[in-house]
Structure formats: structure tokens, C-alpha cells
Amino acid sequence: MSPRLYLPRASITRTLRGGLAFLALVAGLDLAVLTADAAPQRARPRSEASASPGRVTLGGVSYSDARAAFSRLGYKSAWNAKTLDLTLTSPSGVVVFTADSREATVHGMRLFLGESAVLNKGVLHITTIDMERFLLPMLRPERNAPRPLRVIVIDAGHGGNDSGTRSSDEKLMEKTYTIDVARRLQRLLAGGDWRVVMTRTDDRYIPLPERADIANAAKADLFISIHFNAVANGASVRGTETYVLTPRFQRSTSSAKSSPEDKVEAPGNRHDAWSAVLGYHMHLKLLSKLKTEDRGYKRARFAVLRLVNCPGVLVEAGYLSNAGEARRIADADYRGDIAEALATAVYSYSASLASARAAAAK
Ligand SMILES: [Zn+2]
């Protein structure tokens, strides 16, 4: 069915976002969600306006036609009616969405959507928030790029009385390895055209809001929080997770259903689009360098991500509760690899900023 058939319902509002004019069916979706970007909007000539991606409101939630939206980015689509997979292919990579699943594959990485993809009248849809605030910025960084990176804040998780997670034999503590990786990353980034600020440089306890305060006082352009995970029951659980802040009006990856806090706009939400770009580079680089199990690119409302006034990411590089992974984390060379992956991602993110600025200048 043509996505156009969804259009002439309710009020159709013309709005501007990301430099492209498009039609938005706003029923059920706060318009502020679509327009509240960090950078000022820059109107483009009307001739650059693209066709509507095709919207439908289901259960009060706005959904976008995935095939239509991705075809505008140059992706070819293939629908498998048996597996209910929509495979989208372009020279830059393959994206797969599956009906009734929050899990997607984007350029080789696992990624979790805010809500499951939905098959509506034979057309696969994903939520408009996932599309507009997560996927499209990630795959086609917006033209309204923030300023070049001047201040990068590295946040070594835990410290002092808060030792964080531990290995199953209780011998290895998360706080020891987060500060080690943070120091390595600091050294790797030292040659860049920016200042690097650490939220802690020794083994001390710093409350979460204070970590964000340090970043905000330093006028951070980027916030990287380093952690190692653990589970109480599940010695086989291992791998790497990357988190960015959950957008407003969505539930976090670990939440089974919506909650009142989903409606709260946090300072960090002003930077959803560029956090999406940052998390994408971080997760890809970690997976390719460490060859760890891909636990997914996820979203959560961690305090530090909520409170920072810049794009932010929280990395759970591995599981201390998994014996094999704990052994690797205890190895200095491996921690060097983690820091290297994070540093490479910072440079990739910086390159994305530069190309978005170059595109805007044309
Ligand atoms: Zn932690």
C-alpha cells in the first residue's frame, strides 16, 4: 500500500526539522519532540523538501513507514513475508527490522528500538521517535552540527566506597578498571585539538549529579562514561553494551512498559540526535576492536546521561561476572584495546561533526 494513503487524516502540519521541510502528522505526538533540537533550525529552500515518509498513529503513538523513510536515504528494500523481516541495503550497510520486535540490526550491530516494529496493512512501521531522534540522525547526521569538539569529559564509573560491580570471586572491582581505561583514553586523546577533563583522577567517590556538574562547568562537548557490567545469576552472560539517553515519550530498553518518567524531558534530551551518532560510533568501534558478544546499542535514563548538557554515552565494555571476560578485563593490553576503541570512536564522531558542518556550508 502506498504510504500516501495514510496522509489525509487529522491535522497535517508543515514543520521544519534538520534543515529539511517535511509533512508531519502530529496526532498523538508532541510537536516539541520533533522540533526541540539542540541547534537552531535552519530553513532550507522549499525545493529541497522531501516527500512525507508516511505516518500512521497506532494506540496513540506515531509510526513511520520504514521502507519509505530509508528509501529517501538511498536504501533498497526487501520484505520477507515468512520471517517478517524488512531488509534495507545501501552501500553504507544493511539495516534489518522485524515485525513485533524491538531488536534491529544496523550496519552489523544489534540495536534496540523504543517500541517493536509494527506491521500495519502490510507495511512495516517503526515509531516516529525512533526514526527521527535515533535512526535518521545516526545514519544521516544532521546538518545542524554542534561546534567542533573543544572539551571532552571522561567519566570513570564508581570510585571510593562505591566499588561498582565485581567478578564472581569478588577479587576484581569495576572502579579499578574504569579509572584505568579512563586514564588510557585520556592519554590517547591528549594529541587532539581539544581539552580532556576527567570527572575523577583517583579512587574517590563522586556522586552522579556532581559528575554531570563537572562536565557542564567545563562546557563539555562530549561526555563518555566508562563502566563494566555484572549479573548476579548468569555466569555465561558476557559482551558489550552501549547506552545513550532514552528520548522523551519512550521507554528505556530494559523497561517492559511505559512509566511516568518517560514524559520528563531531561537536559540531555536536547542532544538526542548527536548522542545517537556518538553511541553508533562507540558501539561499532568497541565491537570491531574487542570482538566481544554484541549485547546491543541500548537506551536508558542513567543520571549522568540525563544531566549533561552535551551529547553523552555510557559504555558497559564487558561483564566482570563472566570468568572469561573478567580475565580479559584484568589484562592491561585488553584495557588498552578498550581505550583505543573509545578514542577511535571520538575521532569518527568528530569527523561526522565536520562533514555535517561542511554539508551545511554548501
Ligand atoms: Zn558501573
Coordinates of C-alpha atoms and ligand atoms in Angstrom, one line a residue:
M1 CA 0.0 0.0 0.0
S2 CA 1.3 3.5 -0.8
P3 CA 2.3 5.4 2.2
R4 CA 0.4 8.4 0.8
L5 CA -2.8 6.8 1.7
Y6 CA -2.1 7.5 5.4
L7 CA -1.7 11.2 4.9
P8 CA -5.1 13.0 4.7
R9 CA -6.1 12.3 8.2
A10 CA -6.3 14.6 11.3
S11 CA -4.3 17.7 11.0
I12 CA -1.3 17.8 8.7
T13 CA 1.2 20.4 9.8
R14 CA 4.1 21.7 7.9
T15 CA 7.2 22.0 10.0
L16 CA 10.9 22.3 9.6
R17 CA 13.5 20.0 11.1
G18 CA 17.0 19.0 10.3
G19 CA 17.1 21.5 7.5
L20 CA 14.5 19.6 5.5
A21 CA 10.9 20.6 5.3
F22 CA 8.6 17.7 5.7
L23 CA 5.0 16.9 6.5
A24 CA 4.3 15.7 10.0
L25 CA 1.1 14.1 11.1
V26 CA 1.2 15.2 14.7
A27 CA -1.8 13.5 16.2
G28 CA -0.6 11.6 19.3
L29 CA 2.9 13.1 19.2
D30 CA 4.0 16.3 20.9
L31 CA 5.3 18.5 18.2
A32 CA 8.1 19.6 20.6
V33 CA 9.5 16.2 20.3
L34 CA 10.1 16.7 16.6
T35 CA 11.5 20.2 16.8
A36 CA 13.3 20.5 20.1
D37 CA 16.8 20.1 18.7
A38 CA 19.9 21.5 20.3
A39 CA 21.0 23.6 17.4
P40 CA 18.8 26.4 15.9
Q41 CA 16.8 25.3 12.9
R42 CA 18.0 26.4 9.6
A43 CA 15.4 26.7 6.9
R44 CA 16.2 25.3 3.5
P45 CA 14.7 26.4 0.2
R46 CA 11.3 24.7 -0.4
S47 CA 12.6 22.9 -3.4
E48 CA 14.7 20.7 -1.1
A49 CA 11.6 19.5 0.7
S50 CA 11.4 15.7 0.7
A51 CA 8.2 13.6 0.4
S52 CA 6.5 12.6 3.6
P53 CA 7.8 9.3 5.0
G54 CA 4.2 8.2 5.6
R55 CA 2.9 8.3 9.1
V56 CA 0.2 6.4 11.0
T57 CA -1.0 6.7 14.6
L58 CA -1.4 3.4 16.4
G59 CA -2.5 3.3 20.0
G60 CA -1.7 7.0 20.4
V61 CA 1.8 6.5 19.1
S62 CA 3.1 8.0 15.8
Y63 CA 4.7 5.4 13.5
S64 CA 6.7 5.9 10.3
D65 CA 6.8 3.7 7.2
A66 CA 10.4 2.3 7.5
R67 CA 10.8 1.4 3.8
A68 CA 9.7 4.9 2.7
A69 CA 12.0 6.7 5.2
F70 CA 15.0 4.6 4.3
S71 CA 14.5 4.8 0.6
R72 CA 15.0 8.5 1.0
L73 CA 18.5 7.7 2.3
G74 CA 19.2 5.6 -0.7
Y75 CA 18.4 2.1 0.8
K76 CA 16.9 -0.6 -1.3
S77 CA 14.3 -2.7 0.5
A78 CA 13.4 -6.4 0.5
W79 CA 10.4 -7.8 2.5
N80 CA 10.4 -11.4 3.7
A81 CA 6.8 -12.3 4.4
K82 CA 7.8 -15.5 6.2
T83 CA 10.3 -14.1 8.7
L84 CA 8.6 -10.7 8.7
D85 CA 12.0 -9.1 8.2
L86 CA 12.4 -5.8 6.2
T87 CA 16.0 -5.7 4.9
L88 CA 17.3 -2.3 3.8
T89 CA 20.5 -2.2 1.8
S90 CA 22.8 0.6 0.8
P91 CA 26.5 1.0 0.1
S92 CA 27.0 2.1 3.7
G93 CA 25.4 -1.0 5.2
V94 CA 22.4 -3.2 5.9
V95 CA 19.6 -2.5 8.2
V96 CA 17.0 -5.2 9.3
F97 CA 13.8 -4.6 11.1
T98 CA 11.5 -7.4 12.2
A99 CA 7.8 -7.1 12.9
D100 CA 6.8 -7.3 16.6
S101 CA 10.4 -7.0 17.7
R102 CA 12.3 -4.1 19.3
E103 CA 15.6 -5.6 18.2
A104 CA 17.0 -4.4 14.9
T105 CA 20.3 -4.8 13.1
V106 CA 22.1 -1.7 11.9
H107 CA 25.3 -1.9 9.9
G108 CA 26.2 -5.2 11.7
M109 CA 25.3 -4.1 15.2
R110 CA 22.3 -5.0 17.4
L111 CA 20.2 -2.1 18.2
F112 CA 17.1 -1.8 20.4
L113 CA 14.1 0.3 19.3
G114 CA 11.9 2.1 21.8
E115 CA 8.9 0.1 20.7
S116 CA 8.6 -3.0 18.5
A117 CA 8.3 -2.6 14.7
V118 CA 4.7 -2.9 13.7
L119 CA 3.1 -4.4 10.6
N120 CA 0.2 -2.2 9.6
K121 CA -1.8 -3.0 6.5
G122 CA 1.2 -5.0 5.1
V123 CA 3.7 -2.1 5.7
L124 CA 6.4 -2.3 8.4
H125 CA 6.4 0.8 10.6
I126 CA 8.7 1.9 13.4
T127 CA 7.9 4.7 15.9
T128 CA 8.5 8.2 14.6
I129 CA 10.6 9.0 17.6
D130 CA 12.9 6.0 16.8
M131 CA 13.1 7.2 13.2
E132 CA 13.5 11.0 13.8
R133 CA 15.5 11.1 17.0
F134 CA 17.6 7.9 16.7
L135 CA 18.0 6.2 13.3
L136 CA 17.9 9.1 10.9
P137 CA 20.4 11.3 12.8
M138 CA 22.6 8.2 13.2
L139 CA 22.7 7.3 9.6
R140 CA 22.5 10.7 8.1
P141 CA 23.9 13.1 10.7
E142 CA 22.0 16.3 10.8
R143 CA 23.3 19.4 9.1
N144 CA 22.8 21.4 12.3
A145 CA 26.0 20.2 13.9
P146 CA 27.2 21.4 17.2
R147 CA 30.5 23.3 17.4
P148 CA 33.8 21.3 16.9
L149 CA 34.9 19.3 19.9
R150 CA 36.7 21.6 22.4
V151 CA 36.2 19.8 25.7
I152 CA 35.8 16.1 26.1
V153 CA 34.8 14.7 29.5
I154 CA 35.8 11.2 30.5
D155 CA 33.9 9.7 33.4
A156 CA 35.4 6.7 35.2
G157 CA 32.5 5.0 36.7
H158 CA 32.2 4.5 40.5
G159 CA 35.2 5.0 42.9
G160 CA 35.9 5.3 46.6
N161 CA 33.3 3.5 48.7
D162 CA 31.4 2.7 45.6
S163 CA 33.4 -0.1 44.0
G164 CA 30.8 -0.9 41.4
T165 CA 30.4 -4.4 40.1
R166 CA 32.8 -7.3 41.0
S167 CA 34.0 -10.5 39.5
S168 CA 32.3 -13.7 40.7
D169 CA 35.3 -14.4 43.0
E170 CA 34.9 -10.8 44.4
K171 CA 38.6 -10.1 43.6
L172 CA 38.2 -7.7 40.7
M173 CA 36.4 -4.4 41.2
E174 CA 34.8 -2.3 38.5
K175 CA 36.1 1.0 39.9
T176 CA 39.7 -0.2 39.4
Y177 CA 39.3 -0.8 35.7
T178 CA 37.1 2.1 34.8
I179 CA 39.8 4.6 36.1
D180 CA 42.5 2.6 34.3
V181 CA 40.6 2.7 30.9
A182 CA 39.8 6.4 31.6
R183 CA 43.5 7.2 32.0
R184 CA 44.4 5.3 28.9
L185 CA 41.7 7.1 26.9
Q186 CA 42.9 10.5 28.3
R187 CA 46.5 9.7 27.0
L188 CA 45.2 8.6 23.6
L189 CA 43.1 11.8 23.3
A190 CA 45.9 14.1 24.5
G191 CA 47.1 14.8 21.0
G192 CA 43.8 16.1 19.8
D193 CA 42.7 19.7 19.2
W194 CA 40.7 19.7 22.4
R195 CA 40.9 19.7 26.2
V196 CA 40.3 16.5 28.1
V197 CA 38.6 16.7 31.5
M198 CA 38.3 13.7 33.9
T199 CA 35.5 13.5 36.5
R200 CA 37.9 11.7 38.8
T201 CA 41.6 11.0 38.6
D202 CA 42.0 8.8 41.7
D203 CA 40.0 6.3 43.8
R204 CA 37.3 8.6 45.2
Y205 CA 33.5 8.6 45.4
I206 CA 31.8 11.3 43.3
P207 CA 28.0 11.4 43.3
L208 CA 26.4 11.1 39.9
P209 CA 25.0 14.6 39.7
E210 CA 28.4 16.0 40.6
R211 CA 29.9 14.2 37.6
A212 CA 27.4 15.9 35.3
D213 CA 28.2 19.2 37.1
I214 CA 31.9 18.8 36.3
A215 CA 31.1 18.2 32.6
N216 CA 28.7 21.2 32.5
A217 CA 31.0 23.5 34.3
A218 CA 33.8 22.6 31.8
K219 CA 31.4 23.3 29.0
A220 CA 31.8 19.8 27.7
D221 CA 31.1 19.0 24.1
L222 CA 31.2 15.3 24.7
F223 CA 30.7 13.0 27.7
I224 CA 32.0 9.4 27.9
S225 CA 31.1 7.3 30.9
I226 CA 33.1 4.1 31.3
H227 CA 31.7 1.0 33.1
F228 CA 31.9 -2.8 33.4
N229 CA 28.8 -4.9 34.0
A230 CA 27.9 -7.9 36.1
V231 CA 24.8 -10.0 36.7
A232 CA 24.0 -12.0 39.9
N233 CA 22.8 -15.1 38.2
G234 CA 24.2 -15.8 34.7
A235 CA 27.8 -16.6 34.6
S236 CA 27.5 -17.1 30.8
V237 CA 26.3 -13.5 30.2
R238 CA 29.1 -11.5 28.6
G239 CA 29.6 -8.9 26.0
T240 CA 29.5 -5.2 25.3
E241 CA 26.6 -2.7 25.7
T242 CA 26.5 1.0 24.7
Y243 CA 23.9 3.3 26.1
V244 CA 22.6 6.8 25.2
L245 CA 19.8 8.7 26.9
T246 CA 16.2 7.5 26.2
P247 CA 14.3 10.1 24.2
R248 CA 11.3 11.7 25.8
F249 CA 8.0 9.7 25.3
Q250 CA 9.8 6.4 25.0
R251 CA 10.6 3.7 27.5
S252 CA 14.1 2.6 28.1
T253 CA 15.4 -0.7 26.6
S254 CA 15.2 -2.5 29.9
S255 CA 11.6 -1.3 30.7
A256 CA 8.8 -3.7 29.9
K257 CA 6.3 -0.9 29.8
S258 CA 5.8 2.8 29.8
S259 CA 6.2 4.8 33.0
P260 CA 5.5 8.5 34.1
E261 CA 9.2 9.3 33.9
D262 CA 9.1 8.7 30.1
K263 CA 7.3 12.0 29.8
V264 CA 10.1 14.0 31.5
E265 CA 12.4 16.0 29.3
A266 CA 15.9 15.9 30.7
P267 CA 18.7 18.4 29.8
G268 CA 20.5 15.6 27.9
N269 CA 17.5 15.1 25.6
R270 CA 18.4 18.4 23.8
H271 CA 21.3 16.4 22.4
D272 CA 19.5 13.2 21.4
A273 CA 20.4 13.4 17.7
W274 CA 24.1 13.8 18.2
S275 CA 24.1 11.3 21.2
A276 CA 22.7 8.8 18.6
V277 CA 25.7 9.5 16.3
L278 CA 28.1 9.2 19.3
G279 CA 26.7 5.9 20.5
Y280 CA 26.7 4.5 17.0
H281 CA 30.4 5.1 16.6
M282 CA 31.2 3.9 20.1
H283 CA 29.3 0.6 19.7
L284 CA 30.7 -0.1 16.3
K285 CA 34.3 0.6 17.3
L286 CA 34.1 -1.4 20.5
L287 CA 32.7 -4.5 18.7
S288 CA 35.2 -4.4 15.9
K289 CA 38.2 -3.9 18.2
L290 CA 37.2 -6.2 21.1
K291 CA 35.3 -8.9 19.1
T292 CA 33.0 -9.2 22.2
E293 CA 29.5 -10.5 22.1
D294 CA 27.2 -7.8 20.9
R295 CA 24.7 -7.1 23.8
G296 CA 23.3 -4.2 21.8
Y297 CA 23.1 -0.4 21.4
K298 CA 20.5 0.5 24.0
R299 CA 18.9 3.4 25.7
A300 CA 18.5 4.2 29.4
R301 CA 17.9 7.2 31.7
F302 CA 21.2 7.0 33.6
A303 CA 21.6 10.1 35.8
V304 CA 24.8 11.2 34.1
L305 CA 23.3 11.0 30.7
R306 CA 20.2 12.9 31.8
L307 CA 22.1 15.7 33.4
V308 CA 24.9 16.6 31.0
N309 CA 24.4 19.5 28.6
C310 CA 26.1 17.7 25.7
P311 CA 25.9 14.5 23.7
G312 CA 26.8 11.6 26.0
V313 CA 27.4 7.9 26.0
L314 CA 27.8 5.2 28.7
V315 CA 29.7 2.2 27.8
E316 CA 29.5 -1.2 29.6
A317 CA 32.6 -2.6 28.0
G318 CA 32.3 -6.2 29.4
Y319 CA 30.9 -8.4 32.2
L320 CA 33.1 -8.9 35.3
S321 CA 30.7 -11.6 36.4
N322 CA 31.8 -13.7 33.4
A323 CA 35.0 -15.6 34.2
G324 CA 36.5 -15.4 30.7
E325 CA 35.6 -11.7 30.2
A326 CA 36.9 -10.8 33.7
R327 CA 40.2 -12.4 32.8
R328 CA 40.4 -10.3 29.7
I329 CA 39.5 -7.1 31.6
A330 CA 42.2 -7.8 34.1
D331 CA 44.7 -7.8 31.3
A332 CA 46.3 -4.4 30.7
D333 CA 46.7 -4.9 26.9
Y334 CA 43.0 -5.6 26.7
R335 CA 42.1 -2.4 28.6
G336 CA 44.4 -0.6 26.1
D337 CA 42.2 -2.0 23.3
I338 CA 39.1 -0.7 25.0
A339 CA 40.6 2.7 25.3
E340 CA 41.7 2.6 21.7
A341 CA 38.2 1.7 20.5
L342 CA 36.8 4.6 22.5
A343 CA 39.4 7.0 21.2
T344 CA 38.8 5.9 17.6
A345 CA 35.1 6.5 18.1
V346 CA 35.8 10.0 19.3
Y347 CA 37.7 10.7 16.1
S348 CA 34.9 9.2 14.0
Y349 CA 32.3 11.3 15.8
S350 CA 34.5 14.4 15.3
A351 CA 34.7 13.6 11.6
S352 CA 30.8 13.3 11.5
L353 CA 30.6 16.7 13.0
A354 CA 33.0 18.1 10.4
S355 CA 31.1 16.6 7.5
A356 CA 27.7 17.8 8.8
R357 CA 29.2 21.3 9.1
A358 CA 30.7 21.1 5.6
A359 CA 27.3 19.9 4.2
A360 CA 25.6 22.9 5.9
A361 CA 28.1 25.3 4.5
K362 CA 27.3 24.3 0.9
Ligands
ZN1 ZN 29.2 0.7 36.6

